[in-house]
CSV table of C-alpha atoms and ligand atoms in Angstrom, one decimal:
chain,number,residue,atom,x,y,z
A,1,UNK,CA,25.0,-13.7,45.7
A,2,UNK,CA,23.0,-13.3,48.4
A,3,UNK,CA,20.2,-15.3,49.8
A,4,UNK,CA,17.0,-14.4,49.8
A,5,UNK,CA,13.9,-15.0,51.0
A,6,UNK,CA,9.6,-13.5,51.7
A,7,UNK,CA,6.5,-14.7,51.8
A,8,UNK,CA,3.1,-13.7,51.4
A,9,UNK,CA,-0.9,-14.9,52.9
A,10,UNK,CA,-2.7,-17.1,50.8
A,11,UNK,CA,-5.5,-14.6,50.8
A,12,UNK,CA,-6.6,-15.9,47.4
A,13,UNK,CA,-6.4,-12.2,46.2
A,14,UNK,CA,-2.5,-11.0,44.6
A,15,UNK,CA,-3.7,-6.8,44.1
A,16,UNK,CA,-1.7,-4.3,43.4
A,17,UNK,CA,-0.4,-3.0,46.6
A,18,UNK,CA,1.0,-6.5,46.8
A,19,UNK,CA,2.7,-5.9,43.6
A,20,UNK,CA,4.3,-3.3,44.2
A,21,UNK,CA,5.9,-3.3,46.9
A,22,UNK,CA,6.4,-7.0,47.0
A,23,UNK,CA,6.1,-9.5,44.5
A,24,UNK,CA,7.5,-7.5,41.8
A,25,UNK,CA,10.6,-7.3,43.1
A,26,UNK,CA,11.3,-10.5,43.7
A,27,UNK,CA,10.8,-10.6,40.4
A,28,UNK,CA,13.9,-9.1,39.5
A,29,UNK,CA,15.3,-10.6,42.3
A,30,UNK,CA,15.6,-14.1,41.1
A,31,UNK,CA,17.3,-12.7,38.4
A,32,UNK,CA,20.2,-11.7,40.6
A,33,UNK,CA,20.2,-14.1,43.8
A,34,UNK,CA,19.2,-17.0,44.9
A,35,UNK,CA,15.7,-16.9,46.1
A,36,UNK,CA,13.3,-18.8,48.4
A,37,UNK,CA,9.8,-17.7,48.7
A,38,UNK,CA,6.6,-18.5,50.6
A,39,UNK,CA,3.4,-19.0,50.2
A,40,UNK,CA,3.2,-19.0,54.1
A,41,UNK,CA,-0.8,-20.7,55.4
A,42,UNK,CA,0.6,-20.8,59.0
A,43,UNK,CA,0.3,-17.2,59.0
A,44,UNK,CA,-2.9,-17.2,57.5
A,45,UNK,CA,-4.5,-19.5,59.6
A,46,UNK,CA,-3.9,-17.2,63.1
A,47,UNK,CA,-6.6,-14.6,62.1
A,48,UNK,CA,-9.9,-15.8,61.7
A,49,UNK,CA,-10.3,-18.0,58.4
A,50,UNK,CA,-12.7,-20.7,56.6
A,51,UNK,CA,-10.3,-23.8,56.3
A,52,UNK,CA,-13.0,-25.7,53.5
A,53,UNK,CA,-10.8,-22.4,51.2
A,54,UNK,CA,-7.5,-22.9,52.6
A,55,UNK,CA,-6.1,-24.8,50.2
A,56,UNK,CA,-7.5,-23.2,47.4
A,57,UNK,CA,-6.7,-20.0,47.7
A,58,UNK,CA,-3.2,-21.2,48.6
A,59,UNK,CA,-2.9,-22.7,45.2
A,60,UNK,CA,-4.5,-19.3,43.8
A,61,UNK,CA,-2.0,-17.5,45.0
A,62,UNK,CA,0.5,-19.7,43.6
A,63,UNK,CA,-0.7,-19.1,40.7
A,64,UNK,CA,-1.3,-15.1,40.8
A,65,UNK,CA,3.2,-15.4,41.4
A,66,UNK,CA,4.0,-17.8,39.1
A,67,UNK,CA,1.9,-15.5,36.0
A,68,UNK,CA,3.3,-12.7,37.8
A,69,UNK,CA,6.6,-13.9,36.6
A,70,UNK,CA,8.1,-16.1,38.9
A,71,UNK,CA,9.6,-17.9,37.0
A,72,UNK,CA,10.4,-21.8,39.4
A,73,UNK,CA,13.3,-22.8,37.1
A,74,UNK,CA,15.2,-19.7,38.7
A,75,UNK,CA,13.6,-19.6,42.9
A,76,UNK,CA,12.7,-21.8,45.2
A,77,UNK,CA,8.5,-21.0,45.4
A,78,UNK,CA,6.7,-23.3,48.2
A,79,UNK,CA,4.2,-23.7,50.7
A,80,UNK,CA,5.7,-23.2,54.8
A,81,UNK,CA,3.4,-25.9,56.2
A,82,UNK,CA,4.7,-28.5,53.3
A,83,UNK,CA,7.9,-27.5,55.5
A,84,UNK,CA,7.4,-29.0,58.5
A,85,UNK,CA,10.6,-27.3,60.0
A,86,UNK,CA,9.8,-24.3,59.9
A,87,UNK,CA,7.5,-24.8,62.6
A,88,UNK,CA,10.1,-26.7,64.3
A,89,UNK,CA,12.1,-23.3,63.6
A,90,UNK,CA,9.4,-21.4,65.6
A,91,UNK,CA,9.6,-22.4,68.5
A,92,UNK,CA,13.0,-23.4,69.7
A,93,UNK,CA,13.2,-19.7,68.7
A,94,UNK,CA,10.3,-18.7,70.6
A,95,UNK,CA,12.5,-19.2,74.7
A,96,UNK,CA,14.8,-16.1,73.2
A,97,UNK,CA,12.0,-13.8,72.1
A,98,UNK,CA,11.2,-11.0,74.7
A,99,UNK,CA,7.4,-10.9,75.6
A,100,UNK,CA,7.4,-7.0,75.3
A,101,UNK,CA,9.3,-6.5,71.9
A,102,UNK,CA,5.8,-8.6,70.4
A,103,UNK,CA,3.3,-7.5,72.7
A,104,UNK,CA,4.9,-3.9,70.8
A,105,UNK,CA,4.3,-5.0,67.4
A,106,UNK,CA,2.1,-3.1,65.7
A,107,UNK,CA,-0.6,-5.7,63.9
A,108,UNK,CA,0.0,-7.2,66.5
A,109,UNK,CA,-2.0,-4.2,68.4
A,110,UNK,CA,-3.9,-3.8,65.4
A,111,UNK,CA,-5.3,-7.3,65.3
A,112,UNK,CA,-5.6,-7.6,68.5
A,113,UNK,CA,-7.8,-4.6,69.3
A,114,UNK,CA,-10.2,-5.7,66.6
A,115,UNK,CA,-10.9,-9.1,68.4
A,116,UNK,CA,-12.8,-10.2,71.4
A,117,UNK,CA,-10.0,-13.3,72.2
A,118,UNK,CA,-6.7,-13.2,71.2
A,119,UNK,CA,-5.0,-16.2,70.3
A,120,UNK,CA,-1.3,-16.8,71.4
A,121,UNK,CA,-0.9,-17.7,67.5
A,122,UNK,CA,-1.9,-13.6,66.8
A,123,UNK,CA,1.3,-13.0,69.6
A,124,UNK,CA,3.7,-15.6,68.1
A,125,UNK,CA,3.5,-14.5,64.2
A,126,UNK,CA,6.6,-12.0,64.1
A,127,UNK,CA,8.5,-15.9,65.8
A,128,UNK,CA,7.6,-17.7,63.4
A,129,UNK,CA,8.3,-15.2,60.5
A,130,UNK,CA,11.6,-14.3,62.1
A,131,UNK,CA,12.1,-18.3,61.7
A,132,UNK,CA,11.1,-18.7,57.7
A,133,UNK,CA,13.9,-16.1,57.0
A,134,UNK,CA,16.6,-17.4,59.4
A,135,UNK,CA,15.5,-21.4,58.9
A,136,UNK,CA,17.7,-20.6,55.2
A,137,UNK,CA,20.6,-17.9,56.9
A,138,UNK,CA,18.9,-15.3,54.5
A,139,UNK,CA,19.9,-11.7,54.3
A,140,UNK,CA,17.5,-9.9,52.3
A,141,UNK,CA,13.7,-9.9,52.7
A,142,UNK,CA,12.0,-8.1,50.1
A,143,UNK,CA,8.7,-6.1,51.9
A,144,UNK,CA,6.1,-3.4,52.5
A,145,UNK,CA,6.5,-1.2,54.3
A,146,UNK,CA,4.9,-3.2,57.2
A,147,UNK,CA,6.4,-4.9,57.2
A,148,UNK,CA,10.2,-3.1,58.4
A,149,UNK,CA,9.1,-3.9,62.5
A,150,UNK,CA,8.9,-7.4,62.1
A,151,UNK,CA,12.5,-7.6,60.8
A,152,UNK,CA,14.0,-5.6,63.7
A,153,UNK,CA,13.2,-7.8,65.9
A,154,UNK,CA,13.9,-11.1,64.0
A,155,UNK,CA,17.8,-9.4,63.8
A,156,UNK,CA,16.8,-8.9,67.6
A,157,UNK,CA,16.0,-12.2,67.5
A,158,UNK,CA,19.2,-14.2,65.8
A,159,UNK,CA,21.3,-11.3,67.8
A,160,UNK,CA,20.4,-13.2,70.9
A,161,UNK,CA,20.2,-16.8,69.6
A,162,UNK,CA,23.8,-16.4,68.9
A,163,UNK,CA,24.3,-14.8,71.5
A,164,UNK,CA,23.2,-17.6,73.5
A,165,UNK,CA,24.2,-20.5,71.4
A,166,UNK,CA,27.0,-20.0,68.1
A,167,UNK,CA,28.0,-16.3,67.3
A,168,UNK,CA,27.8,-15.7,63.7
A,169,UNK,CA,25.2,-18.6,63.3
A,170,UNK,CA,22.1,-16.0,62.0
A,171,UNK,CA,23.0,-13.7,60.1
A,172,UNK,CA,21.3,-10.1,60.3
A,173,UNK,CA,18.7,-9.9,57.1
A,174,UNK,CA,17.7,-6.8,56.0
A,175,UNK,CA,15.3,-5.4,55.0
A,176,UNK,CA,14.9,-4.9,50.9
A,177,UNK,CA,12.0,-2.3,49.9
A,178,UNK,CA,10.8,-0.8,46.5
A,179,UNK,CA,9.6,2.7,45.9
A,180,UNK,CA,6.2,2.4,46.3
A,181,UNK,CA,6.6,0.5,49.8
A,182,UNK,CA,2.9,1.3,50.8
A,183,UNK,CA,0.6,1.6,48.3
A,184,UNK,CA,-2.9,3.1,49.4
A,185,UNK,CA,-6.5,1.9,48.9
A,186,UNK,CA,-8.6,3.3,46.3
A,187,UNK,CA,-10.5,5.1,49.1
A,188,UNK,CA,-6.4,6.6,50.0
A,189,UNK,CA,-7.3,6.4,53.9
A,190,UNK,CA,-5.5,2.7,54.4
A,191,UNK,CA,-2.7,-0.2,53.7
A,192,UNK,CA,-4.2,-2.0,50.3
A,193,UNK,CA,-5.4,-5.0,51.8
A,194,UNK,CA,-7.5,-7.6,51.2
A,195,UNK,CA,-8.9,-7.7,54.3
A,196,UNK,CA,-10.7,-3.7,53.4
A,197,UNK,CA,-12.2,-4.5,50.0
A,198,UNK,CA,-10.5,-1.3,48.8
A,199,UNK,CA,-7.7,-3.4,45.9
A,200,UNK,CA,-7.2,-3.2,42.9
A,201,UNK,CA,-6.4,-7.1,41.8
A,202,UNK,CA,-3.8,-8.3,39.7
A,203,UNK,CA,-6.6,-9.8,37.9
A,204,UNK,CA,-9.3,-7.2,36.7
A,205,UNK,CA,-10.6,-7.2,33.5
A,206,UNK,CA,-9.9,-3.8,31.9
A,207,UNK,CA,-13.1,-2.7,32.7
A,208,UNK,CA,-13.7,-3.4,36.3
A,209,UNK,CA,-9.3,-1.2,37.1
A,210,UNK,CA,-11.2,1.2,34.7
A,211,UNK,CA,-14.6,1.6,36.9
A,212,UNK,CA,-12.3,1.2,40.3
A,213,UNK,CA,-9.6,3.1,39.3
A,214,UNK,CA,-11.4,6.8,38.4
A,215,UNK,CA,-13.4,7.4,41.6
A,216,UNK,CA,-10.2,7.4,43.3
A,217,UNK,CA,-9.1,9.7,46.0
A,218,UNK,CA,-5.8,11.4,44.2
A,219,UNK,CA,-4.6,14.8,46.6
A,220,UNK,CA,-7.0,15.7,48.8
A,221,UNK,CA,-5.4,19.0,47.4
A,222,UNK,CA,-6.7,19.4,44.0
A,223,UNK,CA,-10.9,19.9,45.1
A,224,UNK,CA,-11.5,21.2,41.7
A,225,UNK,CA,-9.5,21.0,38.2
A,226,UNK,CA,-7.7,24.3,38.5
A,227,UNK,CA,-5.7,23.6,41.6
A,228,UNK,CA,-2.8,22.6,41.2
A,229,UNK,CA,-1.1,19.2,43.4
A,230,UNK,CA,1.8,17.0,44.4
A,231,UNK,CA,2.6,14.5,43.4
A,232,UNK,CA,3.9,13.1,46.1
A,233,UNK,CA,0.8,13.7,48.5
A,234,UNK,CA,-1.3,12.0,45.2
A,235,UNK,CA,-2.0,7.9,45.7
A,236,UNK,CA,-2.3,7.6,41.6
A,237,UNK,CA,1.1,9.0,41.0
A,238,UNK,CA,2.8,6.4,43.7
A,239,UNK,CA,0.5,3.5,41.4
A,240,UNK,CA,1.9,5.5,38.4
A,241,UNK,CA,5.0,4.8,39.6
A,242,UNK,CA,4.7,0.7,39.8
A,243,UNK,CA,3.5,0.6,36.0
A,244,UNK,CA,4.2,3.7,34.0
A,245,UNK,CA,7.9,4.2,32.3
A,246,UNK,CA,10.0,7.1,34.0
A,247,UNK,CA,8.9,10.0,31.1
A,248,UNK,CA,5.7,9.5,31.5
A,249,UNK,CA,6.3,9.8,35.1
A,250,UNK,CA,8.4,13.2,35.5
A,251,UNK,CA,5.0,14.5,32.6
A,252,UNK,CA,2.2,13.7,34.7
A,253,UNK,CA,4.4,15.5,37.9
A,254,UNK,CA,4.2,18.5,36.2
A,255,UNK,CA,1.3,18.1,35.0
A,256,UNK,CA,-0.1,17.8,38.4
A,257,UNK,CA,2.0,20.8,39.9
A,258,UNK,CA,0.2,23.0,37.4
A,259,UNK,CA,-2.9,21.7,37.2
A,260,UNK,CA,-2.2,21.3,33.0
A,261,UNK,CA,-4.3,18.0,33.7
A,262,UNK,CA,-7.3,17.0,35.5
A,263,UNK,CA,-7.2,14.1,37.7
A,264,UNK,CA,-9.5,12.4,35.4
A,265,UNK,CA,-6.3,13.2,32.5
A,266,UNK,CA,-3.8,10.9,35.0
A,267,UNK,CA,-6.1,8.3,35.7
A,268,UNK,CA,-6.5,7.8,31.6
A,269,UNK,CA,-2.8,7.4,31.0
A,270,UNK,CA,-2.1,5.3,34.1
A,271,UNK,CA,-5.9,3.3,33.3
A,272,UNK,CA,-3.5,2.5,30.0
A,273,UNK,CA,-0.2,1.1,31.2
A,274,UNK,CA,-1.7,-0.4,34.0
A,275,UNK,CA,-4.0,-2.6,30.9
A,276,UNK,CA,-0.8,-3.8,29.2
A,277,UNK,CA,0.9,-5.1,32.8
A,278,UNK,CA,-1.3,-6.5,33.9
A,279,UNK,CA,-3.6,-8.3,31.4
A,280,UNK,CA,-0.7,-10.5,29.9
A,281,UNK,CA,-0.2,-11.1,34.0
A,282,UNK,CA,-3.9,-12.6,33.7
A,283,UNK,CA,-3.8,-14.0,30.7
A,284,UNK,CA,-0.7,-16.4,31.9
A,285,UNK,CA,-2.7,-17.6,35.1
A,286,UNK,CA,-6.3,-18.4,33.1
A,287,UNK,CA,-3.5,-20.8,31.1
A,288,UNK,CA,-1.6,-22.4,34.0
A,289,UNK,CA,-3.0,-25.8,35.1
A,290,UNK,CA,-4.0,-27.0,38.6
A,291,UNK,CA,-1.2,-30.2,37.4
A,292,UNK,CA,1.3,-27.3,37.0
A,293,UNK,CA,1.5,-25.6,39.8
A,294,UNK,CA,1.3,-28.7,42.4
A,295,UNK,CA,4.8,-29.9,40.7
A,296,UNK,CA,6.3,-26.6,40.9
A,297,UNK,CA,4.9,-26.3,44.5
A,298,UNK,CA,5.9,-30.4,45.3
A,299,UNK,CA,9.3,-30.2,43.7
A,300,UNK,CA,10.0,-26.8,45.7
A,301,UNK,CA,9.8,-28.1,48.9
A,302,UNK,CA,11.0,-30.8,48.7
A,303,UNK,CA,14.5,-28.0,47.2
A,304,UNK,CA,13.3,-26.4,50.3
A,305,UNK,CA,12.8,-29.2,52.4
A,306,UNK,CA,17.1,-29.8,51.8
A,307,UNK,CA,17.8,-26.5,52.8
A,308,UNK,CA,16.0,-26.2,56.1
A,309,UNK,CA,17.3,-29.7,57.4
A,310,UNK,CA,20.8,-28.8,57.4
A,311,UNK,CA,19.8,-25.7,59.4
A,312,UNK,CA,17.9,-27.6,62.1
A,313,UNK,CA,20.0,-30.2,62.0
A,314,UNK,CA,22.8,-28.0,63.5
A,315,UNK,CA,20.9,-25.9,65.9
A,316,UNK,CA,20.0,-28.6,67.1
A,317,UNK,CA,22.9,-29.7,67.9
A,318,UNK,CA,23.9,-25.5,69.2
A,319,UNK,CA,21.2,-25.6,71.4
A,320,UNK,CA,22.5,-29.3,73.1
A,321,UNK,CA,19.5,-32.0,72.5
A,322,UNK,CA,20.1,-35.2,72.5
A,323,UNK,CA,21.2,-36.7,69.1
A,324,UNK,CA,19.2,-40.0,67.8
A,325,UNK,CA,15.6,-39.4,66.1
A,326,UNK,CA,16.3,-36.4,63.3
A,327,UNK,CA,14.0,-37.3,60.6
A,328,UNK,CA,16.2,-39.7,57.5
B,401,AMP,P1,0.5,-9.7,53.2
B,401,AMP,O1,-0.5,-10.1,51.7
B,401,AMP,O2,0.2,-9.3,53.3
B,401,AMP,O3,0.8,-10.8,53.1
B,401,AMP,O4,1.6,-9.1,51.9
B,401,AMP,C1,2.8,-9.9,50.9
B,401,AMP,C2,3.7,-8.3,50.4
B,401,AMP,O5,2.6,-7.5,50.3
B,401,AMP,C3,4.0,-8.4,51.9
B,401,AMP,O6,5.4,-7.9,51.2
B,401,AMP,C4,4.1,-6.9,52.0
B,401,AMP,O7,4.7,-6.0,52.6
B,401,AMP,C5,2.7,-6.3,50.7
B,401,AMP,N1,2.2,-5.4,50.7
B,401,AMP,C6,0.6,-5.7,51.2
B,401,AMP,N2,-0.5,-4.9,51.1
B,401,AMP,C7,0.4,-3.6,50.3
B,401,AMP,C8,0.5,-2.6,50.4
B,401,AMP,N3,-0.6,-1.6,50.7
B,401,AMP,N4,1.5,-1.5,49.9
B,401,AMP,C9,3.2,-2.0,50.3
B,401,AMP,N5,2.7,-2.7,50.5
B,401,AMP,C10,3.0,-4.3,50.6
B,402,LIG,N1,4.1,-11.0,57.9
B,402,LIG,C1,4.3,-11.0,56.4
B,402,LIG,C2,3.3,-10.5,55.3
B,402,LIG,O1,1.8,-10.4,55.8
B,402,LIG,C3,4.5,-12.7,55.3
B,402,LIG,C4,5.5,-13.5,56.0
B,402,LIG,C5,5.8,-14.4,56.6
B,402,LIG,C6,6.8,-13.0,55.2
B,402,LIG,N2,6.8,-14.9,56.7
B,402,LIG,C7,7.7,-14.4,56.0
B,402,LIG,C8,7.5,-11.8,54.5
B,402,LIG,C9,8.9,-14.1,55.6
B,402,LIG,C10,8.8,-11.3,54.2
B,402,LIG,C11,9.4,-12.5,55.5
B,402,LIG,O2,3.4,-9.9,54.3
C-alpha cells in the first residue's frame, strides 16, 4: 500500500476540471491505498482573497469532496491550517530550497505577473506544497498536469534535505495523472479554472450544464457540420473521456473523424452522461449537514496530526534542535 497525499484549494466551487483531473482519481485511490486529502487554505491565502468567506469556502469544498465520493472511513480528509506542522515543516524546508528554482516556477511567474506587488508567500507556495506531501512521507500524488513542475521541485527539496540531514528519510513523491490531466475551459483556450469563469461546476443543474456545454469550443477544424474533426484536439472529447463509457467514447470518436455527427450531437450524448454522474453528487451535497462536515474535518485533522507529529519530531532531531519544548 502506498501513502497518497493530494490537496485542493478552497475555491468554494469544485469544477469538472478538478474532478476529472484529480478528485475522480482520489475516489478510486482511497480503495487501494493509505490516503490523505487536504483542503489547502494556507495556500489559498497567497493570492488576494476575502477573509469573510474563507471559512465558508473551506466548508463548501469539504462538502464537495464528500459528495464526490471521498469516504472518511477510507481516507483522511482535513484542513491544512488545522495541522500546524505543515507550517513548521514549510519553514524547515525553505533552508534547502534553491531560490532560483522558485523563481522559475511557471505558476509563480503567471500569478506574479498579474500583481503589482508580489508577496513572498506566493514565491514560497511550492515549498509549502512540498511540506504537505513530505510531512506524511507520501509517495504518490494524484494531481492534474499543471502541478508537475511543483512535484519536480518537491523531489529536489527532498533530495537536498536528505543529502544534508538523513539519506533516505524523505521518499521521492511521484505524480499520478488521470486521462483528463488537462481539461480546458469551455472557451477551449486555457485551463478550466474558477478564477477564469470558464467552468462547469459539479453542482450545476442539468439545465445549466446544457446551457454551458452547448456553445463550448470544439476542434476548430470543424467549421461546418460536414468538416471532419480530430477527437484528440477537442476539449469536449476530453470531457467525454471522463464521463462516458469506453464504447461511447469509441463511437463518438468515429462519428467525429467521419463527420457522421455534428458537434451538437456529440455534446447531447455528453450532457446526458454528465448529468447521470453529477446528479447524485449534487443531491448528496444538498443532504450533507454542516455538523457532519465539521465532525469529519475535526477527526481528519486529529488523525493527520498524529502522523505529522512523528515526522516533525524526527526532522527536529536530525536537524539538531535542542529537545525539550515539543508539543505535548
Ligand atoms: P486547484 O483547484 O488549483 O487547487 O486544483 C486542484 C486539483 O485539480 C489539482 O490536482 C489540479 O492539478 C487539478 N486541476 C485543476 N484544474 C484542472 C484542469 N483544468 N484540468 C485538469 N486538472 C485540473
Ligand atoms: N498546488 C495545488 C493546486 O493548486 C494544491 C496543493 C497544495 C497540492 N498542496 C498540495 C496538491 C500537495 C498536491 C499535493 O492544485
